[in-house]
XYZ file of C-alpha atoms in Angstrom:
583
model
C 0.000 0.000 0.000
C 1.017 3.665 -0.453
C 1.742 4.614 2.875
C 4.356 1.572 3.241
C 5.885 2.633 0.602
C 6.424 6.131 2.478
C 10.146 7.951 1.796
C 9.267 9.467 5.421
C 8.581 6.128 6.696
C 11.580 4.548 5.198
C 13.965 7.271 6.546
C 12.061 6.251 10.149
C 12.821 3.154 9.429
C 16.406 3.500 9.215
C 16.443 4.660 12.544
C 15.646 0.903 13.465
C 19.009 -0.608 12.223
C 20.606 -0.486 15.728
C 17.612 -2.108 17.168
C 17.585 -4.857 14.230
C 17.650 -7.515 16.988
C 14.508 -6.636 18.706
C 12.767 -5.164 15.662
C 12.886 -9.135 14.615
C 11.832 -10.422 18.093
C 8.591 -8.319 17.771
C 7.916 -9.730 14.646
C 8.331 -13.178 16.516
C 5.794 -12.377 18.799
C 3.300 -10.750 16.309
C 3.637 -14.212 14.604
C 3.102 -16.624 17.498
C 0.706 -14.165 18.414
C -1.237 -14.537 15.245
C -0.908 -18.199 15.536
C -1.821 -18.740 18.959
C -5.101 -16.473 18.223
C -6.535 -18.386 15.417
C -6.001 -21.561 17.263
C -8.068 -20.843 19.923
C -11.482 -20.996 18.093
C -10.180 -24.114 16.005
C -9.466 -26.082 19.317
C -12.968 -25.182 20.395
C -14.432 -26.514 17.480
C -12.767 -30.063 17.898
C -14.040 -30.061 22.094
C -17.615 -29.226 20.765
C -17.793 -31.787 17.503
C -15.200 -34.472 19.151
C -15.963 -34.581 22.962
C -18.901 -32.371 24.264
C -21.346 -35.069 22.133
C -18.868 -38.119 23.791
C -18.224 -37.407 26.998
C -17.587 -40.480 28.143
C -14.024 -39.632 26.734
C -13.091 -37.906 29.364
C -9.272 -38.244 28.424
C -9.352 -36.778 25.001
C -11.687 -33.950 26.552
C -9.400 -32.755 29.097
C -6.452 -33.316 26.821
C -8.401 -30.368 24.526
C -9.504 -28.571 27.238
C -5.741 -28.513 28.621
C -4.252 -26.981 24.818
C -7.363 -24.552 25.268
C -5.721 -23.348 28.618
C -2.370 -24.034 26.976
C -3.684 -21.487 24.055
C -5.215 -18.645 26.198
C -1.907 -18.555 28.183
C 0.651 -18.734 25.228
C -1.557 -15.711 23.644
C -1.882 -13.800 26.750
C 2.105 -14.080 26.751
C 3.151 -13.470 23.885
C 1.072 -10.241 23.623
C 2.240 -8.924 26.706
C 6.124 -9.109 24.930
C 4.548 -8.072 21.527
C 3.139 -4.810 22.825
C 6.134 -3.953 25.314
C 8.188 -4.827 22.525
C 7.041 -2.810 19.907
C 6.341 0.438 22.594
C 10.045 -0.302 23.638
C 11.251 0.165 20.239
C 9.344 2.928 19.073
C 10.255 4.667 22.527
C 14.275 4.168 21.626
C 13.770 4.900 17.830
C 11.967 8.210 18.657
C 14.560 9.220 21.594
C 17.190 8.759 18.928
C 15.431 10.983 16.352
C 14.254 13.649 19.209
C 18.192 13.860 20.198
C 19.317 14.323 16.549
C 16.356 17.252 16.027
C 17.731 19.151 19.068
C 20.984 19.180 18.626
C 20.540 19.787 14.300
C 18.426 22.565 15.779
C 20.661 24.183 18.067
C 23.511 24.059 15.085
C 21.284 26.665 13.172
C 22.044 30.005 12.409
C 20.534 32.681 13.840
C 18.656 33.846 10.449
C 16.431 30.739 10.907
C 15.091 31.645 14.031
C 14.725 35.264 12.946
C 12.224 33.341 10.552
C 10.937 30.283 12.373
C 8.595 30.379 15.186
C 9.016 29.097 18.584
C 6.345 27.907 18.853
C 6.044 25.296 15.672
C 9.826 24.225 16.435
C 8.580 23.008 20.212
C 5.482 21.286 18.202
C 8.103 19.384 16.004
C 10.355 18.416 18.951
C 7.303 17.220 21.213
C 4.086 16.128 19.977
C 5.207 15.368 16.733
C 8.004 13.632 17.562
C 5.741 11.448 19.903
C 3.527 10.732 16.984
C 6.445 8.730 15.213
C 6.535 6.272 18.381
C 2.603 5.673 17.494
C 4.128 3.793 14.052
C 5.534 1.313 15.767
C 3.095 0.558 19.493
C 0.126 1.192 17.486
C 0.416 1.478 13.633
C 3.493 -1.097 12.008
C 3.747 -3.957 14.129
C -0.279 -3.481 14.871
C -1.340 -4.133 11.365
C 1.227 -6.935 10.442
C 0.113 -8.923 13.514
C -3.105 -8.147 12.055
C -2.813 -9.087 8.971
C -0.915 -12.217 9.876
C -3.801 -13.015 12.521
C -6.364 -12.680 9.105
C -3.818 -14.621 6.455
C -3.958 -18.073 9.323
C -7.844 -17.270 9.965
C -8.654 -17.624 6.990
C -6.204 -20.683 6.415
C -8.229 -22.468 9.507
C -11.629 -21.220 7.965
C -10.855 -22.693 4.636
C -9.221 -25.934 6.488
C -12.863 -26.403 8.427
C -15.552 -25.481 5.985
C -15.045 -23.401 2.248
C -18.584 -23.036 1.875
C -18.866 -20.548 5.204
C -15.749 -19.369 4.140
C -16.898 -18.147 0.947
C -19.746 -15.997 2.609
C -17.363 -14.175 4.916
C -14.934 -13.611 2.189
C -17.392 -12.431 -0.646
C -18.536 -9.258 1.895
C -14.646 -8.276 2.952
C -14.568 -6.428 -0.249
C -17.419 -4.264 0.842
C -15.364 -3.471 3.588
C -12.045 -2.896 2.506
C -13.968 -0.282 -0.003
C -15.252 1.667 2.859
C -11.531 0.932 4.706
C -9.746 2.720 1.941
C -11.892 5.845 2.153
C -11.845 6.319 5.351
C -8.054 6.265 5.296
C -8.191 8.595 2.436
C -10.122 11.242 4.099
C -8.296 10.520 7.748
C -5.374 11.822 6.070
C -7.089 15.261 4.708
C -8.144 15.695 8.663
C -5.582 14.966 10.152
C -3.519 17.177 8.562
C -5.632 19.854 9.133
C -5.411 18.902 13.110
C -1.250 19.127 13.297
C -1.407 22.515 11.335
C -3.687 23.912 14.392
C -1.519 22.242 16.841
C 1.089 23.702 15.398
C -0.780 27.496 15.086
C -2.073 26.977 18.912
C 1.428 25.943 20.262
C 3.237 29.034 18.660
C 0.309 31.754 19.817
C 0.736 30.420 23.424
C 3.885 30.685 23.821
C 3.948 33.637 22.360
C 1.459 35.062 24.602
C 2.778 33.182 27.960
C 6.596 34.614 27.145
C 4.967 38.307 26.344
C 2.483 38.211 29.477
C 3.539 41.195 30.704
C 2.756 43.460 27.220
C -0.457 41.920 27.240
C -1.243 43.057 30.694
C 0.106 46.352 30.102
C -1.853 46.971 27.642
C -4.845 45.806 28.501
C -5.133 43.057 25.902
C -6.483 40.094 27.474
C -9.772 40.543 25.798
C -8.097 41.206 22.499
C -5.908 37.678 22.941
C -8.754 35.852 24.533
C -10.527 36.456 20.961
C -7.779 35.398 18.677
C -6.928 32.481 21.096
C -10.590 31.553 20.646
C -10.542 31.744 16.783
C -7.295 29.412 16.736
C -9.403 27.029 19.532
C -12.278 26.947 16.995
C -10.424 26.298 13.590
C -8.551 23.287 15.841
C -12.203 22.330 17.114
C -13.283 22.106 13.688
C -10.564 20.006 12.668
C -11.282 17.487 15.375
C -14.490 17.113 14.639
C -13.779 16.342 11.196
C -11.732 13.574 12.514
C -14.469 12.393 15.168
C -17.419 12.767 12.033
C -15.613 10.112 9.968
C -14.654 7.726 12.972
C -18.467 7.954 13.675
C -19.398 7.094 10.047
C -17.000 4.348 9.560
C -17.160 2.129 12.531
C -20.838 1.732 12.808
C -20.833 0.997 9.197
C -18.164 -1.622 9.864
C -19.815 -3.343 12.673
C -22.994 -3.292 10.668
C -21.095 -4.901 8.174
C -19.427 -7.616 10.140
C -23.070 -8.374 12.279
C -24.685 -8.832 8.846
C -21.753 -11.271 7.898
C -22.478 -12.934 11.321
C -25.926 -13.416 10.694
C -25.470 -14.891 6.691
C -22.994 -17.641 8.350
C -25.550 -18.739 10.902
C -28.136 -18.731 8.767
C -26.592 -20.414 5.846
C -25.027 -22.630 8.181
C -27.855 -23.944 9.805
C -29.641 -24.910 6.411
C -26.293 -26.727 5.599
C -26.995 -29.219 8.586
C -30.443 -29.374 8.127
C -30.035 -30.496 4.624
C -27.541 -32.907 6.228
C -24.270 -31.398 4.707
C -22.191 -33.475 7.449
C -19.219 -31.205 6.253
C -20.853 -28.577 8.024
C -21.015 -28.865 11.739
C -22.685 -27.202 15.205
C -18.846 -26.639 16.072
C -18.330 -24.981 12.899
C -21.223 -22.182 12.943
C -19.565 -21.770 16.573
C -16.284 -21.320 15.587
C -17.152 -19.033 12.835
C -18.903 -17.017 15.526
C -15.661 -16.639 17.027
C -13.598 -16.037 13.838
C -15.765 -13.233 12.227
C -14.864 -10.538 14.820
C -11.118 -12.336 15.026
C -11.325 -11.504 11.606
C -13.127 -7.933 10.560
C -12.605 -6.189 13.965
C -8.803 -6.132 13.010
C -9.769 -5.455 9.075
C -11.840 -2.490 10.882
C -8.951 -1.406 13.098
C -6.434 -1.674 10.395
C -8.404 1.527 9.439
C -7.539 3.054 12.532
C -4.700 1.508 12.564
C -3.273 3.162 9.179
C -4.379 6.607 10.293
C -2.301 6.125 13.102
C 0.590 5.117 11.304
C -0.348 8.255 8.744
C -0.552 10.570 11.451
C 2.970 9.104 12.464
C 4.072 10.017 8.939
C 2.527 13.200 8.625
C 4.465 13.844 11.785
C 7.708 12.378 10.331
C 7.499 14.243 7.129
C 7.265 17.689 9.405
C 9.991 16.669 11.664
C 12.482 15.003 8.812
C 11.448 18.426 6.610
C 13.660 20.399 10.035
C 16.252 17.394 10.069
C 17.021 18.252 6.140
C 17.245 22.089 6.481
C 20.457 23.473 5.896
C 20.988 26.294 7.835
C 23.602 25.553 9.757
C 26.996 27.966 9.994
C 29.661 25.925 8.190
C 32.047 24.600 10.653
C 34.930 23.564 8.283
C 37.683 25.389 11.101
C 40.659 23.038 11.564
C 42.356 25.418 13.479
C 41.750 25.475 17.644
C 41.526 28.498 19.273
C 43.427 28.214 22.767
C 43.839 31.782 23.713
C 43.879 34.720 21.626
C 46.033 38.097 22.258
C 42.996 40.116 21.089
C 43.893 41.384 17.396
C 40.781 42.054 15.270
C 40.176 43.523 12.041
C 37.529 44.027 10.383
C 38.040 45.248 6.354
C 35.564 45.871 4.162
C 32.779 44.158 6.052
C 29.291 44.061 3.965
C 26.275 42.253 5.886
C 22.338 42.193 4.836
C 19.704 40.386 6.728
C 17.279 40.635 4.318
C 18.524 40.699 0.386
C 19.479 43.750 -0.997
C 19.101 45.887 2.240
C 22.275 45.818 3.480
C 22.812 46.883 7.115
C 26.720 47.136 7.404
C 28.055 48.464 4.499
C 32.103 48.408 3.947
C 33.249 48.301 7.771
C 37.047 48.731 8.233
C 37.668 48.158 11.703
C 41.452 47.586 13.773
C 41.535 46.688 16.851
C 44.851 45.793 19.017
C 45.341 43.249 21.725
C 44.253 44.524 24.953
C 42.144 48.045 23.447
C 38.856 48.725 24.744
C 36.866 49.332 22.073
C 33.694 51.284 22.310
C 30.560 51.412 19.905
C 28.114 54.136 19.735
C 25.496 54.971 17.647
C 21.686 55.286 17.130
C 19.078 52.089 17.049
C 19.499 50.546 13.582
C 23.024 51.880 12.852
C 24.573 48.394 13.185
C 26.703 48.017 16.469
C 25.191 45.027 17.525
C 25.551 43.427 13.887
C 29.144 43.428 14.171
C 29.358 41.328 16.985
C 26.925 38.868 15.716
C 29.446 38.748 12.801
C 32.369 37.889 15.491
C 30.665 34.940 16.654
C 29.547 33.656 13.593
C 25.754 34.130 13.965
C 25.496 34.902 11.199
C 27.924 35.009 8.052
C 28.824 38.251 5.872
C 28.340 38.759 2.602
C 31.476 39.845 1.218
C 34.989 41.177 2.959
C 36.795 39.470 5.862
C 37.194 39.482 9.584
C 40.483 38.072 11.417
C 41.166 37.661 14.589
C 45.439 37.137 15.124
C 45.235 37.262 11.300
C 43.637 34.395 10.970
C 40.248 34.046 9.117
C 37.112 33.182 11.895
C 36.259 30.463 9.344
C 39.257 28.982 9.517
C 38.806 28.866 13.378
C 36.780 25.242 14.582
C 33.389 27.309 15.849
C 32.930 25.729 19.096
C 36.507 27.270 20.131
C 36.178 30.282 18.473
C 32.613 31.012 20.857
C 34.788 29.184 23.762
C 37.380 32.707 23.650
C 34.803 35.364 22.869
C 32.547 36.124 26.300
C 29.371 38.045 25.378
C 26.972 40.326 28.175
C 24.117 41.403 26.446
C 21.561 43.619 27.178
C 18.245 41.262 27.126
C 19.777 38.813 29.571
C 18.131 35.420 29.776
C 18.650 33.141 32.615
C 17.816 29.282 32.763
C 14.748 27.891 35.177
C 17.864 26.736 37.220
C 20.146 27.470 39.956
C 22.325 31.252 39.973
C 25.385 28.474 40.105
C 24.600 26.612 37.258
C 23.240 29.841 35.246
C 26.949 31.212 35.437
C 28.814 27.434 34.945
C 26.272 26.789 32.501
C 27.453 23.109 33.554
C 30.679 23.955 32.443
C 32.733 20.940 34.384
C 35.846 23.145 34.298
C 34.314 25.977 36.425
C 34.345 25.334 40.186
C 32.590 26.751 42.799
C 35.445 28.340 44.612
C 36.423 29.895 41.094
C 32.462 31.447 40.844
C 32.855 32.385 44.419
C 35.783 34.126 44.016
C 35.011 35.793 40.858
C 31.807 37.041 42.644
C 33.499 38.643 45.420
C 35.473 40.554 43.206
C 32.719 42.012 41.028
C 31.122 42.716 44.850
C 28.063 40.479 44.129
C 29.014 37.680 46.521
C 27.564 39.343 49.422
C 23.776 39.480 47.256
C 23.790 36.005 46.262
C 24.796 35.175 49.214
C 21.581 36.926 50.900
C 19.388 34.694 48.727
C 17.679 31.514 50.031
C 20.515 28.408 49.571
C 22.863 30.878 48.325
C 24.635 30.133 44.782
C 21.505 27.447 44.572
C 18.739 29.807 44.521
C 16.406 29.100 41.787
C 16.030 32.272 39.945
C 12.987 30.270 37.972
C 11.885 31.278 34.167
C 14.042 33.659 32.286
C 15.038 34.459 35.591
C 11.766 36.132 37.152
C 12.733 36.301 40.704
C 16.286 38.659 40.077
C 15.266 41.994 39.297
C 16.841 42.988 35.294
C 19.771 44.540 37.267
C 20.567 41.581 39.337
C 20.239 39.240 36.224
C 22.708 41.469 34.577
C 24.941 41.017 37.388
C 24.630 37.462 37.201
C 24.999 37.313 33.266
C 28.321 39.768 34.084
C 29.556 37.115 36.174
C 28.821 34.539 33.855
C 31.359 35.940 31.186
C 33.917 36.436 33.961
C 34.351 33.110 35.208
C 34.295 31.888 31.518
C 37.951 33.451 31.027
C 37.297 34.811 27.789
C 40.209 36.328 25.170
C 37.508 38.537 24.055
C 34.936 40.386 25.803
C 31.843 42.193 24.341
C 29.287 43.904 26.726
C 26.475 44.561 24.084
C 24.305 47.736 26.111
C 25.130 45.493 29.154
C 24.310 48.840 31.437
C 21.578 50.292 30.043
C 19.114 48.040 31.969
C 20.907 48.131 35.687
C 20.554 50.735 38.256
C 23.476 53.218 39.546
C 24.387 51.013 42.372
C 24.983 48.107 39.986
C 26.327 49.880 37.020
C 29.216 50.907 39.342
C 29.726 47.364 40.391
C 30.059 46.593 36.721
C 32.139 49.464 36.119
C 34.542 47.936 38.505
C 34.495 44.725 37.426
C 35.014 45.479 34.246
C 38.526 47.525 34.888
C 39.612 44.320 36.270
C 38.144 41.609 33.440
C 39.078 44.338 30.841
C 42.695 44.140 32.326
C 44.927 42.869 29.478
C 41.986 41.990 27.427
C 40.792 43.022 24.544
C 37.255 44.176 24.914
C 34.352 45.445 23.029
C 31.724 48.152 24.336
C 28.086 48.701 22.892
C 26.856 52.050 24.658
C 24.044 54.282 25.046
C 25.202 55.619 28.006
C 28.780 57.670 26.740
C 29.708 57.652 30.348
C 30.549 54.596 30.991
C 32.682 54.208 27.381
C 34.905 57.424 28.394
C 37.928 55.661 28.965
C 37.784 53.325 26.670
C 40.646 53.767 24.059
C 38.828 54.563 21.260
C 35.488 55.076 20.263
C 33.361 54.356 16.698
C 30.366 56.341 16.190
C 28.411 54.409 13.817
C 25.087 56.011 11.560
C 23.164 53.683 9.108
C 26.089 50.664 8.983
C 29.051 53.128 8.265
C 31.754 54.126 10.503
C 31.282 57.877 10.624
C 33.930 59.004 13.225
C 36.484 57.396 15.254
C 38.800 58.928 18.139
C 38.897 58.757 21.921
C 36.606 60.629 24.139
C 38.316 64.064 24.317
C 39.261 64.003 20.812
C 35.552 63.395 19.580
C 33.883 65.700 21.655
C 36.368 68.482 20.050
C 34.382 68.205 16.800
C 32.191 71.088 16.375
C 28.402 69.611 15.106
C 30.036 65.959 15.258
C 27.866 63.236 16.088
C 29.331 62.173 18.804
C 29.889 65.626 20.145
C 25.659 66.004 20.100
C 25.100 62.958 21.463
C 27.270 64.225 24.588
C 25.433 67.368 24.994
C 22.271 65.954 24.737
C 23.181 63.222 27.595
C 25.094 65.600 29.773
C 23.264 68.837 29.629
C 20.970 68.386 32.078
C 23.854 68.105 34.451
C 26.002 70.779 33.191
């Protein structure tokens, strides 16, 4: 059928080789399984035609009624280890695939999540994800016990009587018919469902991470509306689904109860005719095989949307797995340490085609210079350091650091040398100790300690409940934004970076704290090359020179006192206008 021959299932399926072993095994127990199923109602049969007319054979009667037992217990077994089994495997297969997705996914570049929503990329990594385990513990291994139950059913059917045979098989058509559209229009719905799971994932977390805007604002109303229009179209699709499992199954049982009732009664006139190849044991059997047989052909139905749901999923989650967007990582050479030479010639970026937001950046800087960045929203400052860690990649010119192309750099220790504080700091649901190690086995705690008591936060964590384990929860909701800065300032301390970049890493903190960064950033700054992103032009005075950037050009460049010498410069203006109040 179509949907076996699935590219998205095959590429599941390869996902199976390392569990080859007890893939086979479940197919072992789907075929005993099968096996131990159809014998049931045939050993029946031979107690009712055999023994329940001669009972005086009391040996050959229990000897039957001992396989019966025999029977139940071998197929209670065996589908105990078929359906662990198969749920074990598709558990493995789908932890394998939901590792590879996260880490592909954290590999991207940041230009796909400028694109991509949250929200769909959780829906991918969760639900769907958990919809590919439902081809193997309810789909795959479902149907080919199935249909391996129905193949040696209809073997013992044939085996016991052709003429009741014949009956049940001439309606299966009928069935299959109605089988096949149901599939066909499962698939229509259900895609429809995973498209408003998708579109109801993304606008709650959306509106969960932005709570406080919509509060603000006053928008609850205005969200509760849209949230109810996105509930309704997902309704609607649900119901779609629920419409055609209510048309199909009733049909289906009507189907298999008018089968049932042919075989009696075409059965019975077989005896009373005196066909002795038709027997009481017989019409009984049949009464067992009839649901053995069309209540799986009816839940293969099922069965196959599950499995097509399972694809539908794959196809979503192996359509992530095959995007390219990852930064090429082609480095050989590994960064140790660097001294803290950067340049920067020629440097063209866009974000979007043909609107290019640096345009020709020549930029020196010398081991141990603090470099600071000023400019208006939009005029690129931020860009540039994206560019240093490879966020993104530029368009045309060339950035070195020792000389040496950043490509040519392995990423992971390229990142490892450059430390990064930037303003929108976001903190893990997890301890202030493991926020700054970020796990980092190299970092102790004496090292975080110590590195805390020289910035002159020590003292605040330490008034915390449990310390350096406080649990600063969500995005760090229970540190105020200066206190999180702190805490993100620390984190790039104890990292020991080459580099250092404090992206507006002030504008967000009160006095108090912006002196303790101040401080703390004489002594990380020590020896070190670092790189400033300012609003506030007090806190770059010192640095060694400045760059006063204005829609992705370079438009002056000096120190402090030689920039604010400029009569009508920009840099001189923006001076005035922050210190004017004071003068």
């Amino acid at each position: 059928m179509k949907i076996l021959r699935s590219k998205s299932l095959n590429k599941v399926m390869q996902y199976a080789k390392p569990y080859r072993n007890r893939f086979n095994w479940v197919i072992v127990w789907a075929i005993l399984l099968s096996i131990f199923a159809a014998t049931r109602p045939y050993v029946f049969k031979k107690i009712i035609d055999e023994y329940l007319l001669n009972i005086d054979d009391k040996s050959g009667f229990m000897l039957f009624v001992g396989i019966m037992a025999f029977t139940l217990i071998a197929e209670v077994i065996t589908q105990f280890y078929f359906t662990y089994w198969a749920n074990w495997l598709g558990q493995d297969i789908v932890k394998d695939i939901r590792d590879k997705l996260f880490v592909h996914i954290t590999s991207f570049k940041m230009k796909y999540f400028d694109k991509e929503s949250v929200g769909k990329l959780v829906t991918r990594t969760v639900s769907d994800i958990e919809s590919i385990a439902s081809i193997f513990s309810q789909g795959l291994f479902m149907i080919v016990s199935d249909v391996l139950k129905m193949l040696i059913i209809l073997v013992f059917m044939f085996s016991n009587n052709w003429k009741i045979s014949f009956i049940v098989v001439a309606i299966m058509p009928v069935i299959l018919y109605a089988t096949n559209i149901f599939q066909k229009k499962m698939k229509v719905a259900f895609n429809e469902v995973r498209n408003e799971v998708a579109n109801l994932n993304t606008f709650v977390q959306e509106r969960l991470t932005g709570m406080k805007i919509v509060q603000l604002f006053n928008r609850e109303k205005i969200e509760a509306k849209k949230f109810e229009e996105i509930n309704q179209r997902h309704n609607k699709a649900w119901l779609k689904n629920i419409l055609y499992n209510s048309i199909f199954f009733p049909i289906a049982d009507i189907i298999s109860n008018i089968t049932l009732g042919l075989v009696v009664y075409f059965g019975a006139l077989f005896i009373i005719k005196g066909d002795f190849s038709t027997t009481i044991g017989d019409l009984i059997s049949f009464n067992m095989y009839i649901p053995m047989l069309y209540n799986p052909l009816r839940q293969i139905a099922d069965k196959f949307n599950v499995m097509q749901m399972g694809i539908v999923a794959a196809e979503r989650v192996f359509e992530i797995l095959e995007t390219e967007s990852q930064i090429q990582d082609k480095g050989t050479i590994e960064a140790t340490h660097f001294n803290g030479n950067i340049s920067l010639q020629n440097v063209r970026f866009s974000y979007v085609e043909g609107e290019e937001v640096l345009k020709g950046i020549n930029l020196d800087v010398k081991a141990g210079q603090t470099i600071a960045i000023v400019g208006s929203t939009g005029a690129g400052k931020s860009t540039i350091i994206n560019l240093l860690n490879r966020f993104y990649e530029i368009d045309s010119g060339e950035i070195t650091i020792e000389g040496v192309k950043i490509q040519d750099y392995t990423l992971s220790s390229l990142r490892k040398q450059i430390a990064v504080v930037l303003q929108d700091v976001f903190l893990f649901a997890d301890t202030i100790y493991n926020n700054i190690t970020l796990y980092n086995p190299e970092i102790t705690q004496e090292q975080v300690e110590n590195a805390a008591k020289k910035i002159g936060i020590h003292n605040f964590i330490m008034s915390l409940p449990n310390g350096y384990q406080y649990n600063v929860k969500e995005r760090g909701v229970m540190l105020s934004s200066g206190q999180r800065q702190l805490i993100a300032f620390l984190r790039a301390y104890v990292s020991n970076p080459s580099i250092l970049i404090l992206d507006e890493a002030t504008s967000s903190v009160d006095t108090h704290a912006e002196e303790m960064i101040q401080s703390a950033t004489e002594k990380i700054t020590k020896d070190r090359t670092s790189i400033v992103i300012a609003h506030r032009l007090a806190t770059i005075i010192n640095a060694d020179t400045i760059l006063v950037m204005d829609k992705g050009q370079i438009v002056e460049k000096g120190s402090h006192n030689e920039l604010v010498q400029k009569e009508n410069g920009y840099y001189r203006k923006l001076y005035d206008s922050q210190f004017s109040v004071s003068a």
